[in-house]
Amino acid sequence: MRESRYYSYVVGELPEGCKLCVKGAKLVLFTTGVCPRDCFYCPLSPWRREDVAYANERPIKSIDDIIEEAKIQEALGAGVTGGDPLARLDRTVEYIKVLKENFGKKFHVHLYTTGVLATKENLKKLYDAGLDEIRFHPDLFNPNSKLFKVEIENIKNAFDFDWDVGGEVPAVPGQGERIRWFAEFLDKLGAKFLNINELEFSETNLRALINRGYQPISNESSAIKGSLELGLEILRWGEENTSLSYHLCTAKLKDAIQLKNRLKRMARNVAKPYMEITEDGTLKFAIAEYEDLDELYNLLVEEADVPEEWLYLNRKKRRIEMPIEVALELADAIEGDVRFYILEEYPTWDRIEVERTPIN
C-alpha cells in the first residue's frame, strides 16, 4: 500500500477512470437521479433525486450542452453517474455514443451502477455504445434484501464483455466484514479493482448518519469518524488476501485535488481578459452595481474614459464587470449610489459566488 500525491491510498494500479479524475479531466455526466435503491448514506441533494440530467453543473437540455461542457473542461473522459444511469438506459447509451463520436475512442468513459438493472441485454447496449469501465455499488450493507441478490447475480454478467470491471463502495464504519466479502467476491470473478470512498455527510444524509451513530471528524470536515481508518484497514487486508487493485479515495482528494483541477481546466477557457485565475481555479474580478446599468456604462465610457474592452455589461446578473485595478480607481472617483466589489466565482455553468469584498 502506498500514499498517492493526491491524498489517497493505492494498492496495485489506479483504475483508468481515477487517473483522469484526479487530473480534473473527467466530465461528470449525471444522467438521472432516479435509482432503484434508497441508501441512507446517499449524499444527493433533493433536486438531483429527480429525473434530471447534468454535465458537471450544467443542466442538459440538448446533446450540445454535453459537448460544450466537455470542451470547456478540456475533458479526456467522462464518469457516468446518478442515481443509477441504467434507470434511464437509452438516454445513458445515447450520451456515451455522442461522447465517443465527438471525442474519439480514446475518450475514456466509466459508469457507476447499483447492479439492479445490469442484465446481459442492458450491459451489451452499454458495451456497444463504447463504455470502457463499469463500477458496481451493490446494496452491500443490506444483504438480505431481494435487490442485493439480484445485483450479485447481475454483476456476473459484466464479465462477458471486454471492459474493466470493478466495485466502488463507501467505507461505512462497522461494515468491514461486508466490504471484505465483496472484495473476495469480485476477486473470484476476475475483477480488476475495488474503490473505497471515505464516507462523507451532506445536508441530505446528515440526519440519517447521525441517527445511526456516525459523527463528522470535525466542524471543518465533512468526513465521518472511523471511515478513513476502515478504508486503510481494508487496503492492508486486500493487499495480502486478494489480487485486486484498491484505491481509497479520501474526502481531501475530492476537495483539494479533483475539484480544484477541474476548475483550473475550465477557468482557462471561460475567463475573460479582465479576470484573474486563482490558485484554486476560481475567477477573480471586480464589478459595479447600480440601478440603471446603461446609465452607469455610458458614464464609465464617456466621462470616466474607461476603454469599452475593459467592461462587460452582464444584464443577467445586473452588474458591470471589469478589472480589479479599474474598479479600485473608479471607487474613489465616482460618487453616488454606485457600489463596487471584488468578486471570486467558480468558472462553472452556475458561476457560484465564493467571496464578495466591498471596495467602497
GROMACS .gro file of C-alpha atoms in nm:
model
  360
    1MET     CA    1   0.000   0.000   0.000
    2ARG     CA    2   0.124   0.347  -0.085
    3GLU     CA    3   0.002   0.701  -0.037
    4SER     CA    4  -0.052   0.887  -0.363
    5ARG     CA    5   0.029   1.251  -0.427
    6TYR     CA    6  -0.346   1.308  -0.435
    7TYR     CA    7  -0.402   1.243  -0.061
    8SER     CA    8  -0.538   0.896  -0.139
    9TYR     CA    9  -0.408   0.542  -0.086
   10VAL     CA   10  -0.342   0.280  -0.350
   11VAL     CA   11  -0.274  -0.091  -0.376
   12GLY     CA   12  -0.172  -0.203  -0.724
   13GLU     CA   13  -0.275   0.009  -1.021
   14LEU     CA   14  -0.502   0.310  -1.010
   15PRO     CA   15  -0.812   0.245  -1.227
   16GLU     CA   16  -0.802   0.432  -1.557
   17GLY     CA   17  -1.109   0.634  -1.465
   18CYS     CA   18  -0.941   0.751  -1.145
   19LYS     CA   19  -0.622   0.854  -1.327
   20LEU     CA   20  -0.818   1.109  -1.531
   21CYS     CA   21  -1.046   1.205  -1.243
   22VAL     CA   22  -0.766   1.325  -1.016
   23LYS     CA   23  -0.638   1.541  -1.302
   24GLY     CA   24  -0.977   1.710  -1.323
   25ALA     CA   25  -1.012   1.568  -1.674
   26LYS     CA   26  -1.331   1.368  -1.621
   27LEU     CA   27  -1.664   1.521  -1.719
   28VAL     CA   28  -1.920   1.437  -1.451
   29LEU     CA   29  -2.214   1.310  -1.655
   30PHE     CA   30  -2.521   1.279  -1.431
   31THR     CA   31  -2.780   1.103  -1.648
   32THR     CA   32  -3.066   1.071  -1.398
   33GLY     CA   33  -3.139   1.099  -1.027
   34VAL     CA   34  -3.373   0.801  -1.048
   35CYS     CA   35  -3.245   0.500  -0.854
   36PRO     CA   36  -3.397   0.163  -0.756
   37ARG     CA   37  -3.242   0.194  -0.410
   38ASP     CA   38  -3.258   0.438  -0.120
   39CYS     CA   39  -2.924   0.419   0.060
   40PHE     CA   40  -2.914   0.601   0.394
   41TYR     CA   41  -2.573   0.749   0.312
   42CYS     CA   42  -2.670   0.885  -0.032
   43PRO     CA   43  -2.543   1.247  -0.049
   44LEU     CA   44  -2.758   1.360  -0.343
   45SER     CA   45  -2.949   1.685  -0.295
   46PRO     CA   46  -3.331   1.669  -0.327
   47TRP     CA   47  -3.335   1.836  -0.670
   48ARG     CA   48  -3.089   1.579  -0.801
   49ARG     CA   49  -3.309   1.289  -0.690
   50GLU     CA   50  -3.547   1.362  -0.976
   51ASP     CA   51  -3.526   1.254  -1.339
   52VAL     CA   52  -3.279   1.528  -1.432
   53ALA     CA   53  -2.953   1.526  -1.626
   54TYR     CA   54  -2.639   1.739  -1.584
   55ALA     CA   55  -2.298   1.773  -1.745
   56ASN     CA   56  -2.095   1.892  -1.445
   57GLU     CA   57  -2.316   2.174  -1.309
   58ARG     CA   58  -2.485   2.245  -1.644
   59PRO     CA   59  -2.843   2.117  -1.690
   60ILE     CA   60  -2.862   1.909  -2.008
   61LYS     CA   61  -3.129   2.048  -2.238
   62SER     CA   62  -2.976   1.908  -2.555
   63ILE     CA   63  -2.680   1.700  -2.668
   64ASP     CA   64  -2.495   2.022  -2.747
   65ASP     CA   65  -2.481   2.103  -2.374
   66ILE     CA   66  -2.273   1.790  -2.312
   67ILE     CA   67  -2.033   1.862  -2.596
   68GLU     CA   68  -1.988   2.226  -2.497
   69GLU     CA   69  -1.923   2.141  -2.132
   70ALA     CA   70  -1.670   1.872  -2.226
   71LYS     CA   71  -1.486   2.121  -2.449
   72ILE     CA   72  -1.480   2.393  -2.182
   73GLN     CA   73  -1.334   2.143  -1.935
   74GLU     CA   74  -1.092   2.001  -2.194
   75ALA     CA   75  -1.222   1.666  -2.071
   76LEU     CA   76  -1.037   1.349  -2.161
   77GLY     CA   77  -1.316   1.125  -2.038
   78ALA     CA   78  -1.645   1.109  -1.852
   79GLY     CA   79  -1.776   0.947  -1.535
   80VAL     CA   80  -2.140   0.848  -1.586
   81THR     CA   81  -2.333   0.861  -1.263
   82GLY     CA   82  -2.671   0.917  -1.097
   83GLY     CA   83  -2.898   0.787  -0.936
   84ASP     CA   84  -2.848   0.477  -1.140
   85PRO     CA   85  -2.767   0.554  -1.505
   86LEU     CA   86  -2.925   0.224  -1.606
   87ALA     CA   87  -3.262   0.353  -1.482
   88ARG     CA   88  -3.261   0.566  -1.798
   89LEU     CA   89  -3.061   0.331  -2.016
   90ASP     CA   90  -3.149   0.470  -2.359
   91ARG     CA   91  -3.050   0.821  -2.251
   92THR     CA   92  -2.726   0.696  -2.098
   93VAL     CA   93  -2.638   0.495  -2.409
   94GLU     CA   94  -2.708   0.795  -2.631
   95TYR     CA   95  -2.481   1.020  -2.423
   96ILE     CA   96  -2.195   0.770  -2.429
   97LYS     CA   97  -2.224   0.728  -2.807
   98VAL     CA   98  -2.224   1.104  -2.860
   99LEU     CA   99  -1.910   1.150  -2.650
  100LYS     CA  100  -1.727   0.873  -2.833
  101GLU     CA  101  -1.835   1.006  -3.174
  102ASN     CA  102  -1.725   1.361  -3.094
  103PHE     CA  103  -1.406   1.297  -2.898
  104GLY     CA  104  -1.288   0.960  -3.026
  105LYS     CA  105  -1.239   0.610  -2.890
  106LYS     CA  106  -0.964   0.723  -2.650
  107PHE     CA  107  -1.214   0.940  -2.463
  108HIS     CA  108  -1.243   0.717  -2.155
  109VAL     CA  109  -1.591   0.658  -2.013
  110HIS     CA  110  -1.661   0.482  -1.685
  111LEU     CA  111  -2.002   0.425  -1.527
  112TYR     CA  112  -2.139   0.365  -1.177
  113THR     CA  113  -2.438   0.138  -1.125
  114THR     CA  114  -2.614  -0.045  -0.843
  115GLY     CA  115  -2.634  -0.362  -1.049
  116VAL     CA  116  -3.011  -0.397  -1.010
  117LEU     CA  117  -3.069  -0.331  -1.380
  118ALA     CA  118  -2.744  -0.479  -1.511
  119THR     CA  119  -2.898  -0.755  -1.723
  120LYS     CA  120  -2.696  -0.906  -2.006
  121GLU     CA  121  -2.911  -0.717  -2.255
  122ASN     CA  122  -2.858  -0.382  -2.084
  123LEU     CA  123  -2.486  -0.437  -2.038
  124LYS     CA  124  -2.447  -0.524  -2.406
  125LYS     CA  125  -2.606  -0.189  -2.500
  126LEU     CA  126  -2.355  -0.008  -2.280
  127TYR     CA  127  -2.065  -0.207  -2.419
  128ASP     CA  128  -2.172  -0.149  -2.779
  129ALA     CA  129  -2.201   0.224  -2.705
  130GLY     CA  130  -1.832   0.226  -2.611
  131LEU     CA  131  -1.828   0.208  -2.230
  132ASP     CA  132  -1.472   0.139  -2.110
  133GLU     CA  133  -1.514   0.070  -1.739
  134ILE     CA  134  -1.804  -0.029  -1.514
  135ARG     CA  135  -1.815   0.007  -1.134
  136PHE     CA  136  -2.071  -0.177  -0.924
  137HIS     CA  137  -2.213  -0.048  -0.597
  138PRO     CA  138  -2.449  -0.320  -0.470
  139ASP     CA  139  -2.666  -0.289  -0.158
  140LEU     CA  140  -2.379  -0.440   0.034
  141PHE     CA  141  -2.496  -0.336   0.380
  142ASN     CA  142  -2.843  -0.485   0.333
  143PRO     CA  143  -2.751  -0.841   0.225
  144ASN     CA  144  -3.092  -0.991   0.299
  145SER     CA  145  -3.277  -0.769   0.053
  146LYS     CA  146  -3.412  -0.909  -0.272
  147LEU     CA  147  -3.238  -0.634  -0.467
  148PHE     CA  148  -2.899  -0.737  -0.331
  149LYS     CA  149  -2.943  -1.092  -0.456
  150VAL     CA  150  -3.038  -0.961  -0.799
  151GLU     CA  151  -2.735  -0.729  -0.802
  152ILE     CA  152  -2.491  -1.005  -0.716
  153GLU     CA  153  -2.620  -1.224  -0.998
  154ASN     CA  154  -2.614  -0.935  -1.243
  155ILE     CA  155  -2.256  -0.840  -1.160
  156LYS     CA  156  -2.152  -1.175  -1.301
  157ASN     CA  157  -2.295  -1.068  -1.639
  158ALA     CA  158  -2.036  -0.792  -1.671
  159PHE     CA  159  -1.755  -1.041  -1.720
  160ASP     CA  160  -1.897  -1.144  -2.059
  161PHE     CA  161  -1.760  -0.821  -2.206
  162ASP     CA  162  -1.411  -0.687  -2.271
  163TRP     CA  163  -1.404  -0.386  -2.039
  164ASP     CA  164  -1.265  -0.310  -1.695
  165VAL     CA  165  -1.490  -0.431  -1.413
  166GLY     CA  166  -1.464  -0.321  -1.052
  167GLY     CA  167  -1.656  -0.216  -0.746
  168GLU     CA  168  -1.692   0.110  -0.560
  169VAL     CA  169  -1.839   0.136  -0.209
  170PRO     CA  170  -1.816   0.373   0.088
  171ALA     CA  171  -1.616   0.278   0.395
  172VAL     CA  172  -1.907   0.264   0.639
  173PRO     CA  173  -1.765   0.218   0.991
  174GLY     CA  174  -1.863  -0.118   1.137
  175GLN     CA  175  -1.914  -0.275   0.792
  176GLY     CA  176  -1.563  -0.402   0.726
  177GLU     CA  177  -1.673  -0.765   0.712
  178ARG     CA  178  -1.923  -0.691   0.434
  179ILE     CA  179  -1.666  -0.495   0.232
  180ARG     CA  180  -1.413  -0.778   0.264
  181TRP     CA  181  -1.680  -1.022   0.144
  182PHE     CA  182  -1.742  -0.804  -0.162
  183ALA     CA  183  -1.370  -0.782  -0.235
  184GLU     CA  184  -1.337  -1.163  -0.228
  185PHE     CA  185  -1.647  -1.195  -0.448
  186LEU     CA  186  -1.501  -0.957  -0.708
  187ASP     CA  187  -1.161  -1.122  -0.692
  188LYS     CA  188  -1.303  -1.467  -0.766
  189LEU     CA  189  -1.485  -1.330  -1.070
  190GLY     CA  190  -1.169  -1.172  -1.208
  191ALA     CA  191  -1.246  -0.805  -1.142
  192LYS     CA  192  -0.965  -0.551  -1.163
  193PHE     CA  193  -1.027  -0.321  -0.869
  194LEU     CA  194  -1.227  -0.215  -0.569
  195ASN     CA  195  -1.251   0.155  -0.488
  196ILE     CA  196  -1.324   0.254  -0.129
  197ASN     CA  197  -1.464   0.603  -0.067
  198GLU     CA  198  -1.423   0.785   0.262
  199LEU     CA  199  -1.778   0.834   0.390
  200GLU     CA  200  -1.893   1.196   0.395
  201PHE     CA  201  -2.202   1.376   0.513
  202SER     CA  202  -2.413   1.624   0.319
  203GLU     CA  203  -2.721   1.827   0.406
  204THR     CA  204  -2.925   1.537   0.271
  205ASN     CA  205  -2.775   1.241   0.457
  206LEU     CA  206  -2.651   1.405   0.779
  207ARG     CA  207  -2.959   1.324   0.986
  208ALA     CA  208  -2.964   0.961   0.873
  209LEU     CA  209  -2.594   0.921   0.955
  210ILE     CA  210  -2.626   1.082   1.299
  211ASN     CA  211  -2.930   0.867   1.378
  212ARG     CA  212  -2.712   0.561   1.315
  213GLY     CA  213  -2.440   0.689   1.546
  214TYR     CA  214  -2.198   0.829   1.289
  215GLN     CA  215  -2.028   1.163   1.354
  216PRO     CA  216  -1.816   1.406   1.148
  217ILE     CA  217  -1.447   1.409   1.240
  218SER     CA  218  -1.459   1.788   1.299
  219ASN     CA  219  -1.654   2.106   1.232
  220GLU     CA  220  -1.427   2.179   0.936
  221SER     CA  221  -1.461   1.844   0.760
  222SER     CA  222  -1.746   1.651   0.601
  223ALA     CA  223  -1.569   1.317   0.658
  224ILE     CA  224  -1.717   1.066   0.903
  225LYS     CA  225  -1.519   0.939   1.202
  226GLY     CA  226  -1.369   0.595   1.153
  227SER     CA  227  -1.426   0.580   0.778
  228LEU     CA  228  -1.069   0.657   0.672
  229GLU     CA  229  -0.932   0.411   0.928
  230LEU     CA  230  -1.162   0.137   0.799
  231GLY     CA  231  -1.057   0.210   0.441
  232LEU     CA  232  -0.691   0.174   0.532
  233GLU     CA  233  -0.766  -0.149   0.714
  234ILE     CA  234  -0.941  -0.288   0.404
  235LEU     CA  235  -0.648  -0.196   0.180
  236ARG     CA  236  -0.395  -0.365   0.408
  237TRP     CA  237  -0.612  -0.675   0.423
  238GLY     CA  238  -0.679  -0.672   0.048
  239GLU     CA  239  -0.313  -0.645  -0.038
  240GLU     CA  240  -0.246  -0.970   0.147
  241ASN     CA  241  -0.562  -1.163   0.059
  242THR     CA  242  -0.672  -1.071  -0.294
  243SER     CA  243  -0.525  -0.985  -0.633
  244LEU     CA  244  -0.742  -0.674  -0.675
  245SER     CA  245  -0.612  -0.321  -0.706
  246TYR     CA  246  -0.754  -0.083  -0.445
  247HIS     CA  247  -0.797   0.292  -0.427
  248LEU     CA  248  -0.903   0.465  -0.107
  249CYS     CA  249  -1.049   0.794  -0.228
  250THR     CA  250  -1.043   1.046   0.057
  251ALA     CA  251  -1.259   1.350   0.122
  252LYS     CA  252  -0.947   1.563   0.088
  253LEU     CA  253  -0.880   1.428  -0.260
  254LYS     CA  254  -1.225   1.534  -0.380
  255ASP     CA  255  -1.197   1.887  -0.240
  256ALA     CA  256  -0.828   1.971  -0.271
  257ILE     CA  257  -0.742   1.784  -0.590
  258GLN     CA  258  -1.029   1.665  -0.808
  259LEU     CA  259  -1.250   1.975  -0.794
  260LYS     CA  260  -0.957   2.217  -0.794
  261ASN     CA  261  -0.802   2.061  -1.105
  262ARG     CA  262  -1.134   2.055  -1.287
  263LEU     CA  263  -1.193   2.422  -1.208
  264LYS     CA  264  -0.848   2.515  -1.339
  265ARG     CA  265  -0.913   2.337  -1.668
  266MET     CA  266  -1.244   2.519  -1.705
  267ALA     CA  267  -1.120   2.859  -1.589
  268ARG     CA  268  -0.863   2.899  -1.865
  269ASN     CA  269  -1.140   2.852  -2.123
  270VAL     CA  270  -1.409   3.074  -1.973
  271ALA     CA  271  -1.204   3.355  -1.816
  272LYS     CA  272  -1.249   3.691  -1.984
  273PRO     CA  273  -0.943   3.918  -2.030
  274TYR     CA  274  -1.027   4.120  -1.718
  275MET     CA  275  -1.047   3.813  -1.493
  276GLU     CA  276  -0.768   3.662  -1.285
  277ILE     CA  277  -0.746   3.284  -1.234
  278THR     CA  278  -0.659   3.199  -0.875
  279GLU     CA  279  -0.455   2.906  -0.746
  280ASP     CA  280  -0.783   2.731  -0.660
  281GLY     CA  281  -0.915   2.767  -1.014
  282THR     CA  282  -1.169   3.038  -0.930
  283LEU     CA  283  -1.221   3.361  -1.125
  284LYS     CA  284  -1.141   3.692  -0.957
  285PHE     CA  285  -1.255   4.028  -1.094
  286ALA     CA  286  -1.443   4.344  -1.000
  287ILE     CA  287  -1.800   4.456  -1.056
  288ALA     CA  288  -2.004   4.773  -1.030
  289GLU     CA  289  -2.373   4.767  -0.936
  290TYR     CA  290  -2.622   5.047  -0.997
  291GLU     CA  291  -2.995   5.073  -1.057
  292ASP     CA  292  -2.956   5.192  -1.419
  293LEU     CA  293  -2.678   4.986  -1.577
  294ASP     CA  294  -2.694   5.160  -1.915
  295GLU     CA  295  -2.654   5.497  -1.749
  296LEU     CA  296  -2.358   5.368  -1.549
  297TYR     CA  297  -2.200   5.206  -1.854
  298ASN     CA  298  -2.222   5.530  -2.054
  299LEU     CA  299  -2.080   5.723  -1.756
  300LEU     CA  300  -1.780   5.492  -1.732
  301VAL     CA  301  -1.706   5.502  -2.105
  302GLU     CA  302  -1.784   5.863  -2.193
  303GLU     CA  303  -1.695   6.054  -1.877
  304ALA     CA  304  -1.450   5.828  -1.693
  305ASP     CA  305  -1.276   5.730  -2.021
  306VAL     CA  306  -1.272   5.359  -1.940
  307PRO     CA  307  -1.199   5.159  -2.261
  308GLU     CA  308  -1.503   4.950  -2.360
  309GLU     CA  309  -1.291   4.636  -2.390
  310TRP     CA  310  -1.232   4.657  -2.015
  311LEU     CA  311  -1.604   4.645  -1.937
  312TYR     CA  312  -1.868   4.375  -1.969
  313LEU     CA  313  -2.233   4.460  -1.912
  314ASN     CA  314  -2.382   4.149  -1.753
  315ARG     CA  315  -2.756   4.212  -1.771
  316LYS     CA  316  -2.845   3.869  -1.638
  317LYS     CA  317  -2.668   3.936  -1.308
  318ARG     CA  318  -2.736   4.311  -1.321
  319ARG     CA  319  -2.377   4.430  -1.297
  320ILE     CA  320  -2.084   4.566  -1.496
  321GLU     CA  321  -1.770   4.351  -1.476
  322MET     CA  322  -1.419   4.496  -1.504
  323PRO     CA  323  -1.053   4.454  -1.397
  324ILE     CA  324  -0.990   4.493  -1.027
  325GLU     CA  325  -0.740   4.778  -1.087
  326VAL     CA  326  -1.001   4.978  -1.277
  327ALA     CA  327  -1.262   4.932  -1.004
  328LEU     CA  328  -1.016   5.044  -0.736
  329GLU     CA  329  -0.959   5.371  -0.919
  330LEU     CA  330  -1.326   5.428  -1.003
  331ALA     CA  331  -1.443   5.359  -0.648
  332ASP     CA  332  -1.255   5.670  -0.529
  333ALA     CA  333  -1.361   5.885  -0.823
  334ILE     CA  334  -1.731   5.812  -0.868
  335GLU     CA  335  -1.979   5.942  -0.615
  336GLY     CA  336  -2.339   5.839  -0.558
  337ASP     CA  337  -2.507   5.501  -0.524
  338VAL     CA  338  -2.263   5.305  -0.742
  339ARG     CA  339  -2.133   5.004  -0.546
  340PHE     CA  340  -1.802   4.838  -0.633
  341TYR     CA  341  -1.699   4.487  -0.524
  342ILE     CA  342  -1.420   4.238  -0.582
  343LEU     CA  343  -1.575   3.901  -0.663
  344GLU     CA  344  -1.447   3.545  -0.665
  345GLU     CA  345  -1.658   3.291  -0.856
  346TYR     CA  346  -1.641   2.933  -0.976
  347PRO     CA  347  -1.585   2.906  -1.354
  348THR     CA  348  -1.875   2.659  -1.372
  349TRP     CA  349  -2.204   2.696  -1.559
  350ASP     CA  350  -2.383   2.817  -1.245
  351ARG     CA  351  -2.099   3.060  -1.157
  352ILE     CA  352  -2.141   3.019  -0.781
  353GLU     CA  353  -2.006   3.318  -0.590
  354VAL     CA  354  -1.729   3.223  -0.349
  355GLU     CA  355  -1.648   3.561  -0.197
  356ARG     CA  356  -1.757   3.924  -0.230
  357THR     CA  357  -1.548   4.211  -0.090
  358PRO     CA  358  -1.679   4.569  -0.100
  359ILE     CA  359  -1.439   4.832  -0.232
  360ASN     CA  360  -1.626   5.146  -0.136
   0.00000   0.00000   0.00000
